[in-house]
């Protein structure tokens, strides 16, 4: 008898019909003798609706109050799913994040989970209940409601699986696994049967929203077996078939197969570029600029400093688009005159496109193929960053889809490589 965590995303619980299907699927797993903890998101579109409401009142909503509002979507779905389970004869109990004490830090709208008290959940499991927990939310040490950032229910599920030392965490969603790129952009994208944890970490951090990055970090740290699979299949399909479907995130590279050099193309529209022009090129400048940005709790992604001309340089970096206005304010108030920059130029119309694959470690020529492909499409590269297993470029956002399609094709991701 295994302890399994299921997670159902917004589309998977997007209507009463779908919630009833989820209940049937869970019943099938319980009948097979498993203990189930189920994490759910808000119904699709609901979190967006709640955030838009808040913005009608305050264009820049107060973060604490925004979390109070945004977390309510999940409270609806846990109650509805628990009812659907009881309706078909299962014992079930729903809990909000604060009720099962998902303890987080106090970084409203992007809080990090510190600890989960699993005692209550274990007691319910022991008495035969399916435990339904609201994703995306927690509580800080002062009792404030917090949320974990968009897509955060994935992280709730993996963190619960880690805390409970679950045998597996199954992420049910509206695609049947992890693809070589977002199938909504490239219909020829191919589902991967397995992806290494390292590659998944890069794909998620570079914008593939199929899993929230922090969920992959948790899975890696606590070695949680993780699988992404479809919630839109027949809920009564044979369990053995379902349990092997989708994409498994593996900790070891599959050496039996001749792997493609590149596993996927990731992209993100969520960034903005900021440039400080004609900054004096002297020691400490990067620290003076980025120190203030870090002080304001804003994450910086790519950084580029041009070669200096006459002792002056341009300094560019990217931040999440949600934090762009805040970063511009910080620079205007605390940095511009201090470092002696001529201008602060902001550009929110950028996108980041990345190719990811552990095969890069043993192959040369990946960067040149990437740059040649973009050049042939007439796409200008504004920034470049690389790691051992990825290359990312910043391009103008209107070229994003073209760039993703061209790279997907150039790296032969449409064909089976096994
Ligand atoms: P959920 O509500 O279930 O959490 P999300 O919308 O957050 O679902 O994530 C699933 C979506 O992720 C898919 O519908 C797909 O459009 C998108 N996606 C982006 N990149 C990928 C990828 N590489 N593989 C699969 N899906 C991807
Ligand atoms: N409902 C939240 C969101 O839309 C969390 C999630 O879906 O994972 O971001
Ligand atoms: Mg999601």
PDB file of N, CA, C and O in Angstrom, residues 5-10 12-28 36-43 73-95 129-135 172 231 235:
ATOM      1  N   UNK A   5       0.725  11.262  -3.550  1.00  0.00           N
ATOM      2  CA  UNK A   5       0.166  12.614  -3.629  1.00  0.00           C
ATOM      3  C   UNK A   5      -0.254  12.865  -5.074  1.00  0.00           C
ATOM      4  O   UNK A   5       0.535  12.659  -5.997  1.00  0.00           O
ATOM      5  N   UNK A   6      -1.498  13.254  -5.261  1.00  0.00           N
ATOM      6  CA  UNK A   6      -1.981  13.686  -6.581  1.00  0.00           C
ATOM      7  C   UNK A   6      -2.103  15.196  -6.554  1.00  0.00           C
ATOM      8  O   UNK A   6      -2.491  15.761  -5.538  1.00  0.00           O
ATOM      9  N   UNK A   7      -1.838  15.844  -7.688  1.00  0.00           N
ATOM     10  CA  UNK A   7      -2.105  17.281  -7.797  1.00  0.00           C
ATOM     11  C   UNK A   7      -2.902  17.531  -9.068  1.00  0.00           C
ATOM     12  O   UNK A   7      -2.535  17.055 -10.139  1.00  0.00           O
ATOM     13  N   UNK A   8      -3.992  18.260  -8.931  1.00  0.00           N
ATOM     14  CA  UNK A   8      -4.820  18.597 -10.083  1.00  0.00           C
ATOM     15  C   UNK A   8      -4.803  20.104 -10.293  1.00  0.00           C
ATOM     16  O   UNK A   8      -5.142  20.870  -9.388  1.00  0.00           O
ATOM     17  N   UNK A   9      -4.427  20.536 -11.498  1.00  0.00           N
ATOM     18  CA  UNK A   9      -4.337  21.963 -11.812  1.00  0.00           C
ATOM     19  C   UNK A   9      -5.689  22.550 -12.194  1.00  0.00           C
ATOM     20  O   UNK A   9      -6.719  21.858 -12.188  1.00  0.00           O
ATOM     21  N   UNK A  10      -5.656  23.836 -12.535  1.00  0.00           N
ATOM     22  CA  UNK A  10      -6.882  24.610 -12.767  1.00  0.00           C
ATOM     23  C   UNK A  10      -7.832  24.017 -13.792  1.00  0.00           C
ATOM     24  O   UNK A  10      -9.041  23.908 -13.541  1.00  0.00           O
ATOM     25  N   UNK A  12      -7.992  20.976 -14.772  1.00  0.00           N
ATOM     26  CA  UNK A  12      -8.425  19.653 -14.316  1.00  0.00           C
ATOM     27  C   UNK A  12      -9.591  19.731 -13.328  1.00  0.00           C
ATOM     28  O   UNK A  12     -10.313  18.753 -13.147  1.00  0.00           O
ATOM     29  N   UNK A  13      -9.746  20.898 -12.672  1.00  0.00           N
ATOM     30  CA  UNK A  13     -10.886  21.084 -11.751  1.00  0.00           C
ATOM     31  C   UNK A  13     -11.728  22.275 -12.232  1.00  0.00           C
ATOM     32  O   UNK A  13     -12.386  22.946 -11.447  1.00  0.00           O
ATOM     33  N   UNK A  14     -11.688  22.510 -13.556  1.00  0.00           N
ATOM     34  CA  UNK A  14     -12.290  23.725 -14.116  1.00  0.00           C
ATOM     35  C   UNK A  14     -13.800  23.735 -14.195  1.00  0.00           C
ATOM     36  O   UNK A  14     -14.397  24.779 -14.488  1.00  0.00           O
ATOM     37  N   UNK A  15     -14.468  22.608 -13.944  1.00  0.00           N
ATOM     38  CA  UNK A  15     -15.935  22.569 -13.950  1.00  0.00           C
ATOM     39  C   UNK A  15     -16.382  21.498 -12.976  1.00  0.00           C
ATOM     40  O   UNK A  15     -15.581  20.648 -12.551  1.00  0.00           O
ATOM     41  N   UNK A  16     -17.661  21.523 -12.662  1.00  0.00           N
ATOM     42  CA  UNK A  16     -18.205  20.529 -11.735  1.00  0.00           C
ATOM     43  C   UNK A  16     -18.015  19.123 -12.320  1.00  0.00           C
ATOM     44  O   UNK A  16     -17.643  18.179 -11.614  1.00  0.00           O
ATOM     45  N   UNK A  17     -18.220  19.019 -13.628  1.00  0.00           N
ATOM     46  CA  UNK A  17     -18.037  17.736 -14.304  1.00  0.00           C
ATOM     47  C   UNK A  17     -16.620  17.206 -14.101  1.00  0.00           C
ATOM     48  O   UNK A  17     -16.405  16.035 -13.775  1.00  0.00           O
ATOM     49  N   UNK A  18     -15.652  18.098 -14.304  1.00  0.00           N
ATOM     50  CA  UNK A  18     -14.242  17.673 -14.167  1.00  0.00           C
ATOM     51  C   UNK A  18     -13.923  17.306 -12.717  1.00  0.00           C
ATOM     52  O   UNK A  18     -13.145  16.380 -12.456  1.00  0.00           O
ATOM     53  N   UNK A  19     -14.483  18.048 -11.774  1.00  0.00           N
ATOM     54  CA  UNK A  19     -14.245  17.719 -10.356  1.00  0.00           C
ATOM     55  C   UNK A  19     -14.800  16.324 -10.054  1.00  0.00           C
ATOM     56  O   UNK A  19     -14.167  15.520  -9.363  1.00  0.00           O
ATOM     57  N   UNK A  20     -15.949  16.019 -10.636  1.00  0.00           N
ATOM     58  CA  UNK A  20     -16.525  14.678 -10.418  1.00  0.00           C
ATOM     59  C   UNK A  20     -15.625  13.604 -11.035  1.00  0.00           C
ATOM     60  O   UNK A  20     -15.461  12.521 -10.476  1.00  0.00           O
ATOM     61  N   UNK A  21     -15.039  13.907 -12.179  1.00  0.00           N
ATOM     62  CA  UNK A  21     -14.106  12.962 -12.806  1.00  0.00           C
ATOM     63  C   UNK A  21     -12.872  12.740 -11.939  1.00  0.00           C
ATOM     64  O   UNK A  21     -12.371  11.619 -11.820  1.00  0.00           O
ATOM     65  N   UNK A  22     -12.374  13.832 -11.357  1.00  0.00           N
ATOM     66  CA  UNK A  22     -11.218  13.720 -10.455  1.00  0.00           C
ATOM     67  C   UNK A  22     -11.582  12.796  -9.292  1.00  0.00           C
ATOM     68  O   UNK A  22     -10.800  11.907  -8.907  1.00  0.00           O
ATOM     69  N   UNK A  23     -12.770  12.958  -8.759  1.00  0.00           N
ATOM     70  CA  UNK A  23     -13.203  12.121  -7.633  1.00  0.00           C
ATOM     71  C   UNK A  23     -13.221  10.645  -8.051  1.00  0.00           C
ATOM     72  O   UNK A  23     -12.766   9.763  -7.300  1.00  0.00           O
ATOM     73  N   UNK A  24     -13.701  10.371  -9.269  1.00  0.00           N
ATOM     74  CA  UNK A  24     -13.737   8.973  -9.749  1.00  0.00           C
ATOM     75  C   UNK A  24     -12.335   8.410  -9.882  1.00  0.00           C
ATOM     76  O   UNK A  24     -12.058   7.250  -9.560  1.00  0.00           O
ATOM     77  N   UNK A  25     -11.431   9.251 -10.383  1.00  0.00           N
ATOM     78  CA  UNK A  25     -10.042   8.802 -10.545  1.00  0.00           C
ATOM     79  C   UNK A  25      -9.437   8.465  -9.168  1.00  0.00           C
ATOM     80  O   UNK A  25      -8.772   7.441  -8.988  1.00  0.00           O
ATOM     81  N   UNK A  26      -9.693   9.344  -8.203  1.00  0.00           N
ATOM     82  CA  UNK A  26      -9.146   9.118  -6.859  1.00  0.00           C
ATOM     83  C   UNK A  26      -9.735   7.834  -6.261  1.00  0.00           C
ATOM     84  O   UNK A  26      -9.017   7.040  -5.644  1.00  0.00           O
ATOM     85  N   UNK A  27     -11.030   7.632  -6.483  1.00  0.00           N
ATOM     86  CA  UNK A  27     -11.681   6.425  -5.946  1.00  0.00           C
ATOM     87  C   UNK A  27     -10.988   5.175  -6.492  1.00  0.00           C
ATOM     88  O   UNK A  27     -10.758   4.206  -5.758  1.00  0.00           O
ATOM     89  N   UNK A  28     -10.626   5.231  -7.786  1.00  0.00           N
ATOM     90  CA  UNK A  28      -9.948   4.085  -8.402  1.00  0.00           C
ATOM     91  C   UNK A  28      -8.621   3.791  -7.683  1.00  0.00           C
ATOM     92  O   UNK A  28      -8.309   2.648  -7.378  1.00  0.00           O
ATOM     93  N   UNK A  36      -4.226   8.339  -0.214  1.00  0.00           N
ATOM     94  CA  UNK A  36      -4.171   9.474  -1.132  1.00  0.00           C
ATOM     95  C   UNK A  36      -4.232  10.836  -0.434  1.00  0.00           C
ATOM     96  O   UNK A  36      -5.127  11.074   0.373  1.00  0.00           O
ATOM     97  N   UNK A  37      -3.276  11.698  -0.793  1.00  0.00           N
ATOM     98  CA  UNK A  37      -3.357  13.106  -0.421  1.00  0.00           C
ATOM     99  C   UNK A  37      -3.482  13.855  -1.738  1.00  0.00           C
ATOM    100  O   UNK A  37      -2.710  13.604  -2.668  1.00  0.00           O
ATOM    101  N   UNK A  38      -4.486  14.716  -1.844  1.00  0.00           N
ATOM    102  CA  UNK A  38      -4.758  15.362  -3.122  1.00  0.00           C
ATOM    103  C   UNK A  38      -4.647  16.877  -2.967  1.00  0.00           C
ATOM    104  O   UNK A  38      -5.289  17.471  -2.100  1.00  0.00           O
ATOM    105  N   UNK A  39      -3.810  17.470  -3.799  1.00  0.00           N
ATOM    106  CA  UNK A  39      -3.636  18.921  -3.777  1.00  0.00           C
ATOM    107  C   UNK A  39      -4.359  19.489  -4.995  1.00  0.00           C
ATOM    108  O   UNK A  39      -4.214  18.955  -6.094  1.00  0.00           O
ATOM    109  N   UNK A  40      -5.152  20.532  -4.798  1.00  0.00           N
ATOM    110  CA  UNK A  40      -5.832  21.124  -5.960  1.00  0.00           C
ATOM    111  C   UNK A  40      -5.544  22.613  -6.084  1.00  0.00           C
ATOM    112  O   UNK A  40      -5.285  23.318  -5.101  1.00  0.00           O
ATOM    113  N   UNK A  41      -5.623  23.074  -7.345  1.00  0.00           N
ATOM    114  CA  UNK A  41      -5.538  24.503  -7.658  1.00  0.00           C
ATOM    115  C   UNK A  41      -6.952  25.074  -7.675  1.00  0.00           C
ATOM    116  O   UNK A  41      -7.928  24.340  -7.590  1.00  0.00           O
ATOM    117  N   UNK A  42      -7.024  26.368  -7.888  1.00  0.00           N
ATOM    118  CA  UNK A  42      -8.315  27.025  -8.102  1.00  0.00           C
ATOM    119  C   UNK A  42      -8.833  26.631  -9.485  1.00  0.00           C
ATOM    120  O   UNK A  42      -8.061  26.201 -10.356  1.00  0.00           O
ATOM    121  N   UNK A  43     -10.143  26.771  -9.715  1.00  0.00           N
ATOM    122  CA  UNK A  43     -10.705  26.478 -11.042  1.00  0.00           C
ATOM    123  C   UNK A  43     -10.036  27.399 -12.068  1.00  0.00           C
ATOM    124  O   UNK A  43      -9.701  28.546 -11.756  1.00  0.00           O
ATOM    125  N   UNK A  73      -9.437  31.113  -4.162  1.00  0.00           N
ATOM    126  CA  UNK A  73      -9.849  30.214  -5.254  1.00  0.00           C
ATOM    127  C   UNK A  73      -9.677  28.756  -4.875  1.00  0.00           C
ATOM    128  O   UNK A  73     -10.530  27.911  -5.160  1.00  0.00           O
ATOM    129  N   UNK A  74      -8.601  28.444  -4.207  1.00  0.00           N
ATOM    130  CA  UNK A  74      -8.294  27.059  -3.843  1.00  0.00           C
ATOM    131  C   UNK A  74      -9.228  26.558  -2.740  1.00  0.00           C
ATOM    132  O   UNK A  74      -9.502  25.368  -2.639  1.00  0.00           O
ATOM    133  N   UNK A  75      -9.711  27.480  -1.911  1.00  0.00           N
ATOM    134  CA  UNK A  75     -10.611  27.050  -0.824  1.00  0.00           C
ATOM    135  C   UNK A  75     -11.919  26.515  -1.394  1.00  0.00           C
ATOM    136  O   UNK A  75     -12.534  25.607  -0.838  1.00  0.00           O
ATOM    137  N   UNK A  76     -12.338  27.076  -2.514  1.00  0.00           N
ATOM    138  CA  UNK A  76     -13.563  26.608  -3.166  1.00  0.00           C
ATOM    139  C   UNK A  76     -13.361  25.182  -3.690  1.00  0.00           C
ATOM    140  O   UNK A  76     -14.175  24.290  -3.451  1.00  0.00           O
ATOM    141  N   UNK A  77     -12.242  24.951  -4.382  1.00  0.00           N
ATOM    142  CA  UNK A  77     -12.078  23.630  -5.023  1.00  0.00           C
ATOM    143  C   UNK A  77     -11.844  22.508  -4.012  1.00  0.00           C
ATOM    144  O   UNK A  77     -12.298  21.390  -4.236  1.00  0.00           O
ATOM    145  N   UNK A  78     -11.168  22.811  -2.886  1.00  0.00           N
ATOM    146  CA  UNK A  78     -10.983  21.699  -1.914  1.00  0.00           C
ATOM    147  C   UNK A  78     -12.338  21.255  -1.360  1.00  0.00           C
ATOM    148  O   UNK A  78     -12.609  20.067  -1.226  1.00  0.00           O
ATOM    149  N   UNK A  79     -13.197  22.226  -1.067  1.00  0.00           N
ATOM    150  CA  UNK A  79     -14.515  21.886  -0.524  1.00  0.00           C
ATOM    151  C   UNK A  79     -15.328  21.099  -1.544  1.00  0.00           C
ATOM    152  O   UNK A  79     -15.923  20.065  -1.230  1.00  0.00           O
ATOM    153  N   UNK A  80     -15.322  21.574  -2.790  1.00  0.00           N
ATOM    154  CA  UNK A  80     -16.108  20.898  -3.827  1.00  0.00           C
ATOM    155  C   UNK A  80     -15.595  19.479  -4.072  1.00  0.00           C
ATOM    156  O   UNK A  80     -16.386  18.537  -4.205  1.00  0.00           O
ATOM    157  N   UNK A  81     -14.265  19.324  -4.100  1.00  0.00           N
ATOM    158  CA  UNK A  81     -13.733  17.977  -4.362  1.00  0.00           C
ATOM    159  C   UNK A  81     -14.051  17.038  -3.189  1.00  0.00           C
ATOM    160  O   UNK A  81     -14.430  15.881  -3.403  1.00  0.00           O
ATOM    161  N   UNK A  82     -13.920  17.540  -1.964  1.00  0.00           N
ATOM    162  CA  UNK A  82     -14.241  16.684  -0.812  1.00  0.00           C
ATOM    163  C   UNK A  82     -15.709  16.247  -0.887  1.00  0.00           C
ATOM    164  O   UNK A  82     -16.043  15.084  -0.627  1.00  0.00           O
ATOM    165  N   UNK A  83     -16.589  17.169  -1.287  1.00  0.00           N
ATOM    166  CA  UNK A  83     -18.011  16.802  -1.430  1.00  0.00           C
ATOM    167  C   UNK A  83     -18.187  15.728  -2.504  1.00  0.00           C
ATOM    168  O   UNK A  83     -18.939  14.764  -2.321  1.00  0.00           O
ATOM    169  N   UNK A  84     -17.503  15.930  -3.641  1.00  0.00           N
ATOM    170  CA  UNK A  84     -17.632  14.965  -4.749  1.00  0.00           C
ATOM    171  C   UNK A  84     -17.159  13.581  -4.305  1.00  0.00           C
ATOM    172  O   UNK A  84     -17.748  12.565  -4.680  1.00  0.00           O
ATOM    173  N   UNK A  85     -16.115  13.539  -3.481  1.00  0.00           N
ATOM    174  CA  UNK A  85     -15.606  12.258  -2.994  1.00  0.00           C
ATOM    175  C   UNK A  85     -16.621  11.596  -2.052  1.00  0.00           C
ATOM    176  O   UNK A  85     -16.895  10.396  -2.135  1.00  0.00           O
ATOM    177  N   UNK A  86     -17.189  12.416  -1.155  1.00  0.00           N
ATOM    178  CA  UNK A  86     -18.173  11.864  -0.209  1.00  0.00           C
ATOM    179  C   UNK A  86     -19.409  11.372  -0.955  1.00  0.00           C
ATOM    180  O   UNK A  86     -19.996  10.346  -0.608  1.00  0.00           O
ATOM    181  N   UNK A  87     -19.756  12.101  -1.989  1.00  0.00           N
ATOM    182  CA  UNK A  87     -20.939  11.768  -2.773  1.00  0.00           C
ATOM    183  C   UNK A  87     -20.820  10.367  -3.400  1.00  0.00           C
ATOM    184  O   UNK A  87     -21.821   9.694  -3.597  1.00  0.00           O
ATOM    185  N   UNK A  88     -19.572   9.944  -3.710  1.00  0.00           N
ATOM    186  CA  UNK A  88     -19.437   8.595  -4.284  1.00  0.00           C
ATOM    187  C   UNK A  88     -18.939   7.579  -3.235  1.00  0.00           C
ATOM    188  O   UNK A  88     -18.371   6.542  -3.560  1.00  0.00           O
ATOM    189  N   UNK A  89     -19.132   7.963  -1.974  1.00  0.00           N
ATOM    190  CA  UNK A  89     -18.952   6.979  -0.902  1.00  0.00           C
ATOM    191  C   UNK A  89     -17.579   6.920  -0.260  1.00  0.00           C
ATOM    192  O   UNK A  89     -17.290   6.019   0.520  1.00  0.00           O
ATOM    193  N   UNK A  90     -16.693   7.878  -0.557  1.00  0.00           N
ATOM    194  CA  UNK A  90     -15.366   7.867   0.073  1.00  0.00           C
ATOM    195  C   UNK A  90     -15.375   8.742   1.329  1.00  0.00           C
ATOM    196  O   UNK A  90     -16.182   9.676   1.436  1.00  0.00           O
ATOM    197  N   UNK A  91     -14.463   8.450   2.226  1.00  0.00           N
ATOM    198  CA  UNK A  91     -14.272   9.353   3.370  1.00  0.00           C
ATOM    199  C   UNK A  91     -13.259  10.417   2.925  1.00  0.00           C
ATOM    200  O   UNK A  91     -12.194  10.076   2.403  1.00  0.00           O
ATOM    201  N   UNK A  92     -13.596  11.675   3.119  1.00  0.00           N
ATOM    202  CA  UNK A  92     -12.680  12.725   2.651  1.00  0.00           C
ATOM    203  C   UNK A  92     -12.738  13.914   3.593  1.00  0.00           C
ATOM    204  O   UNK A  92     -13.752  14.155   4.253  1.00  0.00           O
ATOM    205  N   UNK A  93     -11.623  14.652   3.647  1.00  0.00           N
ATOM    206  CA  UNK A  93     -11.582  15.876   4.455  1.00  0.00           C
ATOM    207  C   UNK A  93     -10.770  16.913   3.707  1.00  0.00           C
ATOM    208  O   UNK A  93      -9.701  16.604   3.177  1.00  0.00           O
ATOM    209  N   UNK A  94     -11.270  18.142   3.683  1.00  0.00           N
ATOM    210  CA  UNK A  94     -10.511  19.198   3.005  1.00  0.00           C
ATOM    211  C   UNK A  94      -9.820  20.097   4.032  1.00  0.00           C
ATOM    212  O   UNK A  94     -10.329  20.283   5.143  1.00  0.00           O
ATOM    213  N   UNK A  95      -8.667  20.611   3.637  1.00  0.00           N
ATOM    214  CA  UNK A  95      -7.935  21.545   4.494  1.00  0.00           C
ATOM    215  C   UNK A  95      -7.342  22.679   3.673  1.00  0.00           C
ATOM    216  O   UNK A  95      -6.818  22.435   2.576  1.00  0.00           O
ATOM    217  N   UNK A 129      -9.300   8.306   5.367  1.00  0.00           N
ATOM    218  CA  UNK A 129      -9.753   9.465   4.589  1.00  0.00           C
ATOM    219  C   UNK A 129      -8.848   9.756   3.397  1.00  0.00           C
ATOM    220  O   UNK A 129      -7.646   9.498   3.450  1.00  0.00           O
ATOM    221  N   UNK A 130      -9.448  10.320   2.362  1.00  0.00           N
ATOM    222  CA  UNK A 130      -8.664  10.988   1.334  1.00  0.00           C
ATOM    223  C   UNK A 130      -8.499  12.419   1.846  1.00  0.00           C
ATOM    224  O   UNK A 130      -9.478  13.060   2.236  1.00  0.00           O
ATOM    225  N   UNK A 131      -7.271  12.905   1.899  1.00  0.00           N
ATOM    226  CA  UNK A 131      -7.036  14.252   2.428  1.00  0.00           C
ATOM    227  C   UNK A 131      -6.845  15.214   1.251  1.00  0.00           C
ATOM    228  O   UNK A 131      -5.973  15.008   0.405  1.00  0.00           O
ATOM    229  N   UNK A 132      -7.688  16.236   1.206  1.00  0.00           N
ATOM    230  CA  UNK A 132      -7.643  17.195   0.102  1.00  0.00           C
ATOM    231  C   UNK A 132      -7.075  18.511   0.638  1.00  0.00           C
ATOM    232  O   UNK A 132      -7.626  19.090   1.587  1.00  0.00           O
ATOM    233  N   UNK A 133      -5.969  18.959   0.055  1.00  0.00           N
ATOM    234  CA  UNK A 133      -5.294  20.151   0.578  1.00  0.00           C
ATOM    235  C   UNK A 133      -5.255  21.243  -0.491  1.00  0.00           C
ATOM    236  O   UNK A 133      -4.960  20.969  -1.660  1.00  0.00           O
ATOM    237  N   UNK A 134      -5.512  22.469  -0.084  1.00  0.00           N
ATOM    238  CA  UNK A 134      -5.454  23.596  -1.015  1.00  0.00           C
ATOM    239  C   UNK A 134      -4.008  23.880  -1.396  1.00  0.00           C
ATOM    240  O   UNK A 134      -3.148  24.051  -0.535  1.00  0.00           O
ATOM    241  N   UNK A 135      -3.754  23.941  -2.696  1.00  0.00           N
ATOM    242  CA  UNK A 135      -2.410  24.301  -3.146  1.00  0.00           C
ATOM    243  C   UNK A 135      -2.207  25.789  -3.068  1.00  0.00           C
ATOM    244  O   UNK A 135      -3.119  26.544  -2.715  1.00  0.00           O
ATOM    245  N   UNK A 172      -1.199  15.887 -12.195  1.00  0.00           N
ATOM    246  CA  UNK A 172      -2.193  15.741 -13.273  1.00  0.00           C
ATOM    247  C   UNK A 172      -2.479  17.118 -13.861  1.00  0.00           C
ATOM    248  O   UNK A 172      -2.786  18.072 -13.143  1.00  0.00           O
ATOM    249  N   UNK A 231      -4.923  14.699 -16.838  1.00  0.00           N
ATOM    250  CA  UNK A 231      -6.140  14.516 -16.029  1.00  0.00           C
ATOM    251  C   UNK A 231      -7.344  14.390 -16.943  1.00  0.00           C
ATOM    252  O   UNK A 231      -8.467  14.254 -16.487  1.00  0.00           O
ATOM    253  N   UNK A 235     -11.296   8.606 -16.532  1.00  0.00           N
ATOM    254  CA  UNK A 235     -10.898   8.347 -15.131  1.00  0.00           C
ATOM    255  C   UNK A 235     -10.932   6.872 -14.773  1.00  0.00           C
ATOM    256  O   UNK A 235     -10.287   6.452 -13.810  1.00  0.00           O
TER     257      UNK A 235
END
